[in-house]
PDB file of C-alpha atoms in Angstrom:
ATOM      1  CA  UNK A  19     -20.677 -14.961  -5.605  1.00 46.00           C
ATOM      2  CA  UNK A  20     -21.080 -15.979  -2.012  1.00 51.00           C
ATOM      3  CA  UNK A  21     -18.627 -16.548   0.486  1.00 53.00           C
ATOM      4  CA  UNK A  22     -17.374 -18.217   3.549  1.00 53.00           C
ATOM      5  CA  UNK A  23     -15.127 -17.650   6.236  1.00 55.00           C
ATOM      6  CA  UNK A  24     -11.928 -19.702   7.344  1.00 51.00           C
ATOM      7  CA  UNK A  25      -9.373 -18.902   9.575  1.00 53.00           C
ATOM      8  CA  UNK A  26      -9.488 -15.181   9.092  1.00 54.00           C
ATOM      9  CA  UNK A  27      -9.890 -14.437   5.633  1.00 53.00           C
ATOM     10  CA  UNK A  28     -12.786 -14.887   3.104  1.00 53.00           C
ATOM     11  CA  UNK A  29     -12.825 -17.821   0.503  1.00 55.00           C
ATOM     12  CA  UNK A  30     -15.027 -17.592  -2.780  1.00 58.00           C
ATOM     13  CA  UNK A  31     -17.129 -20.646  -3.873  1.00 61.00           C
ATOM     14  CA  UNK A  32     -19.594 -20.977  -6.747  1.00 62.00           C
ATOM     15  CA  UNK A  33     -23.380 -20.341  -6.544  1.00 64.00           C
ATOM     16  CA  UNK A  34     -25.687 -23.323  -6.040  1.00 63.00           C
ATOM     17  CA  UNK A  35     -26.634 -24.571  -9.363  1.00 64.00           C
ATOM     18  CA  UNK A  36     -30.117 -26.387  -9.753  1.00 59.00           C
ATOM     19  CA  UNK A  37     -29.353 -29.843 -10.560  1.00 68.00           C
ATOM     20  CA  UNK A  38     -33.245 -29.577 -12.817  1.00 65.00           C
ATOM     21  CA  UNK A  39     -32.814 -29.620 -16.974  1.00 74.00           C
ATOM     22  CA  UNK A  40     -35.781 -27.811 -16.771  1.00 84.00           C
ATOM     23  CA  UNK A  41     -35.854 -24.357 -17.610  1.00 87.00           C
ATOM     24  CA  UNK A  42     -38.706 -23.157 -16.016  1.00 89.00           C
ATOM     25  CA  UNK A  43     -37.847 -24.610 -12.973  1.00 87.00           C
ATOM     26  CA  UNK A  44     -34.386 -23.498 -12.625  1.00 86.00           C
ATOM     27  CA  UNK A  45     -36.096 -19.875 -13.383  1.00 89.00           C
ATOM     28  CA  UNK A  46     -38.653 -20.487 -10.622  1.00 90.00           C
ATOM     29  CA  UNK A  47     -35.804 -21.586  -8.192  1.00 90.00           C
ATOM     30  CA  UNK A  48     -33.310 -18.949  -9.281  1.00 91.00           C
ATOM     31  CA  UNK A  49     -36.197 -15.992  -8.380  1.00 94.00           C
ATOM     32  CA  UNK A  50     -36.947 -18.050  -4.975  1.00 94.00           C
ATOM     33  CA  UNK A  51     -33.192 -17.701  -4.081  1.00 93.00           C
ATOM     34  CA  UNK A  52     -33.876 -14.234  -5.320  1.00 95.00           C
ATOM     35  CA  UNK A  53     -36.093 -13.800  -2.952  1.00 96.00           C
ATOM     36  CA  UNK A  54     -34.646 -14.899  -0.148  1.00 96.00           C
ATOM     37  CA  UNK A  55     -30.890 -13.135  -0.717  1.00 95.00           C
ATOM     38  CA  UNK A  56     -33.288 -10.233  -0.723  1.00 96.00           C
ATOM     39  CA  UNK A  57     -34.976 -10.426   2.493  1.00 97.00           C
ATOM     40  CA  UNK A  58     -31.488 -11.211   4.173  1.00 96.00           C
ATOM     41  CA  UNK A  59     -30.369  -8.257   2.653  1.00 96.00           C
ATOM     42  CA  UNK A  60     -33.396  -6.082   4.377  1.00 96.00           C
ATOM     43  CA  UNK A  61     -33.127  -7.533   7.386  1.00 97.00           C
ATOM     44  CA  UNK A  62     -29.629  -7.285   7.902  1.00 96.00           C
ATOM     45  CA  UNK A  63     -29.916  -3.376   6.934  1.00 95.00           C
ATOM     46  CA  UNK A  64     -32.799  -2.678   9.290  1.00 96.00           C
ATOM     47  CA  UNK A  65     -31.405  -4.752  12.126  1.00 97.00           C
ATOM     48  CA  UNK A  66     -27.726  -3.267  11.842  1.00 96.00           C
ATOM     49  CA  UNK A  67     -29.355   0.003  11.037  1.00 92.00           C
ATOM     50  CA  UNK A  68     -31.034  -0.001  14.322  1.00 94.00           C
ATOM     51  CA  UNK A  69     -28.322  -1.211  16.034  1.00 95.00           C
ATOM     52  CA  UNK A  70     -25.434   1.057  14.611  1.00 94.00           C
ATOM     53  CA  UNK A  71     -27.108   4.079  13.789  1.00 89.00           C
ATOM     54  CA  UNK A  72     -24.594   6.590  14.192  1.00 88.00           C
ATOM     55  CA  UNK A  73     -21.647   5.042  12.169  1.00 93.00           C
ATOM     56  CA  UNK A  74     -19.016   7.365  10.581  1.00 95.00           C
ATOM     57  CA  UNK A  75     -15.562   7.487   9.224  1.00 95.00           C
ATOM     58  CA  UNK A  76     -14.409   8.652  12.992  1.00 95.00           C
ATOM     59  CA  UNK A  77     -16.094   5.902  14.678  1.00 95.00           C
ATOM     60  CA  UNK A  78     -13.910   3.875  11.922  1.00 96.00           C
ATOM     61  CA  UNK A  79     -10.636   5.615  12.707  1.00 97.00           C
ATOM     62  CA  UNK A  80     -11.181   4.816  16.600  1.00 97.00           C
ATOM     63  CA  UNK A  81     -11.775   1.651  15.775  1.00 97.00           C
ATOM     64  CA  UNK A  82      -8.563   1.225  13.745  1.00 97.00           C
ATOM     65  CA  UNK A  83      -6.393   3.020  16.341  1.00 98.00           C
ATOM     66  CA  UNK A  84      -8.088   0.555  18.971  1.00 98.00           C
ATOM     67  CA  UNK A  85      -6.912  -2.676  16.558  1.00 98.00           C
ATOM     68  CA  UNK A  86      -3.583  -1.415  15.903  1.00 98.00           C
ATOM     69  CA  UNK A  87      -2.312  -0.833  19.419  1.00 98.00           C
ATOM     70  CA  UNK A  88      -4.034  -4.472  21.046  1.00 98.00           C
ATOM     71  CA  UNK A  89      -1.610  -5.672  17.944  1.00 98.00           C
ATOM     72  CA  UNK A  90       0.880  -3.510  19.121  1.00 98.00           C
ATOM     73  CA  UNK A  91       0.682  -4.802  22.669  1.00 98.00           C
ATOM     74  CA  UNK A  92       0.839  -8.357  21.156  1.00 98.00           C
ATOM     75  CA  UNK A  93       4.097  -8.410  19.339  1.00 98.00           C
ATOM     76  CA  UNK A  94       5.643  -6.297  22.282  1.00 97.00           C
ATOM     77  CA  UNK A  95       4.732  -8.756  24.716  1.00 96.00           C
ATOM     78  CA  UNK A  96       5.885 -11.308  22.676  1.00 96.00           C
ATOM     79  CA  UNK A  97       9.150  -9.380  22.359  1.00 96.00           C
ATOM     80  CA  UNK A  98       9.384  -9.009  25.828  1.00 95.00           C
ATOM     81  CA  UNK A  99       8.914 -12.327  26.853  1.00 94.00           C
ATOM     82  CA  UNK A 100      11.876 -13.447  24.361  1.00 95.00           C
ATOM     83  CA  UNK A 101      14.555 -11.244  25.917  1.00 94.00           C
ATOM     84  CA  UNK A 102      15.258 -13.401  28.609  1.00 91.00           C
ATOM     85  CA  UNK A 103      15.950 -16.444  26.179  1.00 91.00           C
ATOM     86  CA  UNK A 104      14.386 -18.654  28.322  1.00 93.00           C
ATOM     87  CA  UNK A 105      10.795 -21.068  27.591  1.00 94.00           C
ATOM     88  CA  UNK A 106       7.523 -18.506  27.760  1.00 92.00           C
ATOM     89  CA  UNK A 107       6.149 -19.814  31.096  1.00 94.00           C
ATOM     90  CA  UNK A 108       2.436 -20.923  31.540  1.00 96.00           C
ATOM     91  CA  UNK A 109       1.193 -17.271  32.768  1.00 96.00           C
ATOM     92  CA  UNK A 110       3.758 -15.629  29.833  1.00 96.00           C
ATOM     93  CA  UNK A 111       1.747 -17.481  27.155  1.00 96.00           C
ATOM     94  CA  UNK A 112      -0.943 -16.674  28.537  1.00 97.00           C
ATOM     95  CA  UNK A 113      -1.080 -13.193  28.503  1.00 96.00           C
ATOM     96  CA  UNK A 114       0.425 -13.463  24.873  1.00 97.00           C
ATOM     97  CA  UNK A 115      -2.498 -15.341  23.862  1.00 97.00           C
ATOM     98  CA  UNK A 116      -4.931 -13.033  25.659  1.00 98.00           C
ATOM     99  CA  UNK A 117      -2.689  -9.847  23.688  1.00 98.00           C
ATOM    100  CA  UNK A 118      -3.511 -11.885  20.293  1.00 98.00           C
ATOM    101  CA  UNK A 119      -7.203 -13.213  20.988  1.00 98.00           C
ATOM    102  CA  UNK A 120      -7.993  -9.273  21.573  1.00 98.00           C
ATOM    103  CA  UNK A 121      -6.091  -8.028  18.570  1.00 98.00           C
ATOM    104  CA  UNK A 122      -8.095 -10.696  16.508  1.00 98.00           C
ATOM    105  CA  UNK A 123     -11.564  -9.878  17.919  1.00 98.00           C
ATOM    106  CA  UNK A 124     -10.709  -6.274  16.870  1.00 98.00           C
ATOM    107  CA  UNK A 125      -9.540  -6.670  13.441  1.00 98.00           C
ATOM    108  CA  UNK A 126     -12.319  -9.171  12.839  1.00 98.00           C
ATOM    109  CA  UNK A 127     -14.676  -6.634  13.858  1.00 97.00           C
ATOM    110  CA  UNK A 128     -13.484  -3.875  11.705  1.00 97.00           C
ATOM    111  CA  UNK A 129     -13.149  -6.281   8.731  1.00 97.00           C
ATOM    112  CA  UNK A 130     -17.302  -6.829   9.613  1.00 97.00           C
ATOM    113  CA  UNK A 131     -17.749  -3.160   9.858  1.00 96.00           C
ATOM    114  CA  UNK A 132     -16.591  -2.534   7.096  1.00 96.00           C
ATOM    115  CA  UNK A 133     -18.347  -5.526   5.059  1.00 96.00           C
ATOM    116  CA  UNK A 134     -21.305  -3.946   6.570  1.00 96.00           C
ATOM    117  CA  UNK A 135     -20.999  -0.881   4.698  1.00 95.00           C
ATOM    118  CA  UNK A 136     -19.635  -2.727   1.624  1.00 94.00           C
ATOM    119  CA  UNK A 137     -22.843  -4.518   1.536  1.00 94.00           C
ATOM    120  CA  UNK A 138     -24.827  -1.307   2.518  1.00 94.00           C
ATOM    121  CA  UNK A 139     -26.257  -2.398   5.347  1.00 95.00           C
ATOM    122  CA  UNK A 140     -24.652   0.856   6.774  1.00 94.00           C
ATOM    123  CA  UNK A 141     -24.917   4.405   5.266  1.00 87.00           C
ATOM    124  CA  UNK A 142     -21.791   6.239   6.581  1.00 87.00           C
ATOM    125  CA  UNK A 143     -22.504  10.154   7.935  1.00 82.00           C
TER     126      UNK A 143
END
């Protein structure tokens, strides 16, 4: 089933379905799209294989440590910035949304890591 992605997490949507009542034709297109989910599927492996060749569960634990303390940092800042009970000033926000923006670009990134080896792209050592 393919996918696409909104606002952080993954939504599920039906495979294109040839509109054609013939048979042979919606064979012919199915092995097309065949086809071409195939060669995405090679080139993503050889390209992310060249790229990321020396993946491992470590490399995945640094990269979770590295997610959960930006998040960390976010929600303290945040707490910080509310002891004072006043309004978050322009620089305050700020740096909250610069503490968030990093903890997103991290946990997106392990989400992708991991879809990478989900989708074998990846071979873990």
């Amino acid at each position: 089933m393919s996918t696409i992605q909104t606002g952080g997490f993954r939504r599920q949507r039906d495979h294109f379905e040839p509109q054609d009542a013939d048979p042979q034709e919606q064979r012919r297109l199915r092995g097309l799209l065949e086809q071409i989910d195939y060669s995405a599927f090679v080139a993503n492996r050889e390209v992310i294989g060249q790229m990321l060749p020396r993946v491992d569960a470590a490399a995945f634990q640094r990269l979770a440590v590295l997610t959960a303390t930006a998040r960390g940092k976010w929600v303290a800042e945040s707490l910080r910035q509310s002891e004072s009970g006043a309004p978050s000033t322009v620089d305050q926000i700020a740096r909250l949304t610069a503490a968030r923006t990093a903890y997103e670009e991290l946990a997106e990134a392990y989400e992708g890591l991991r879809r990478m080896v989900e989708r074998g792209y990846l071979t873990l050592r």
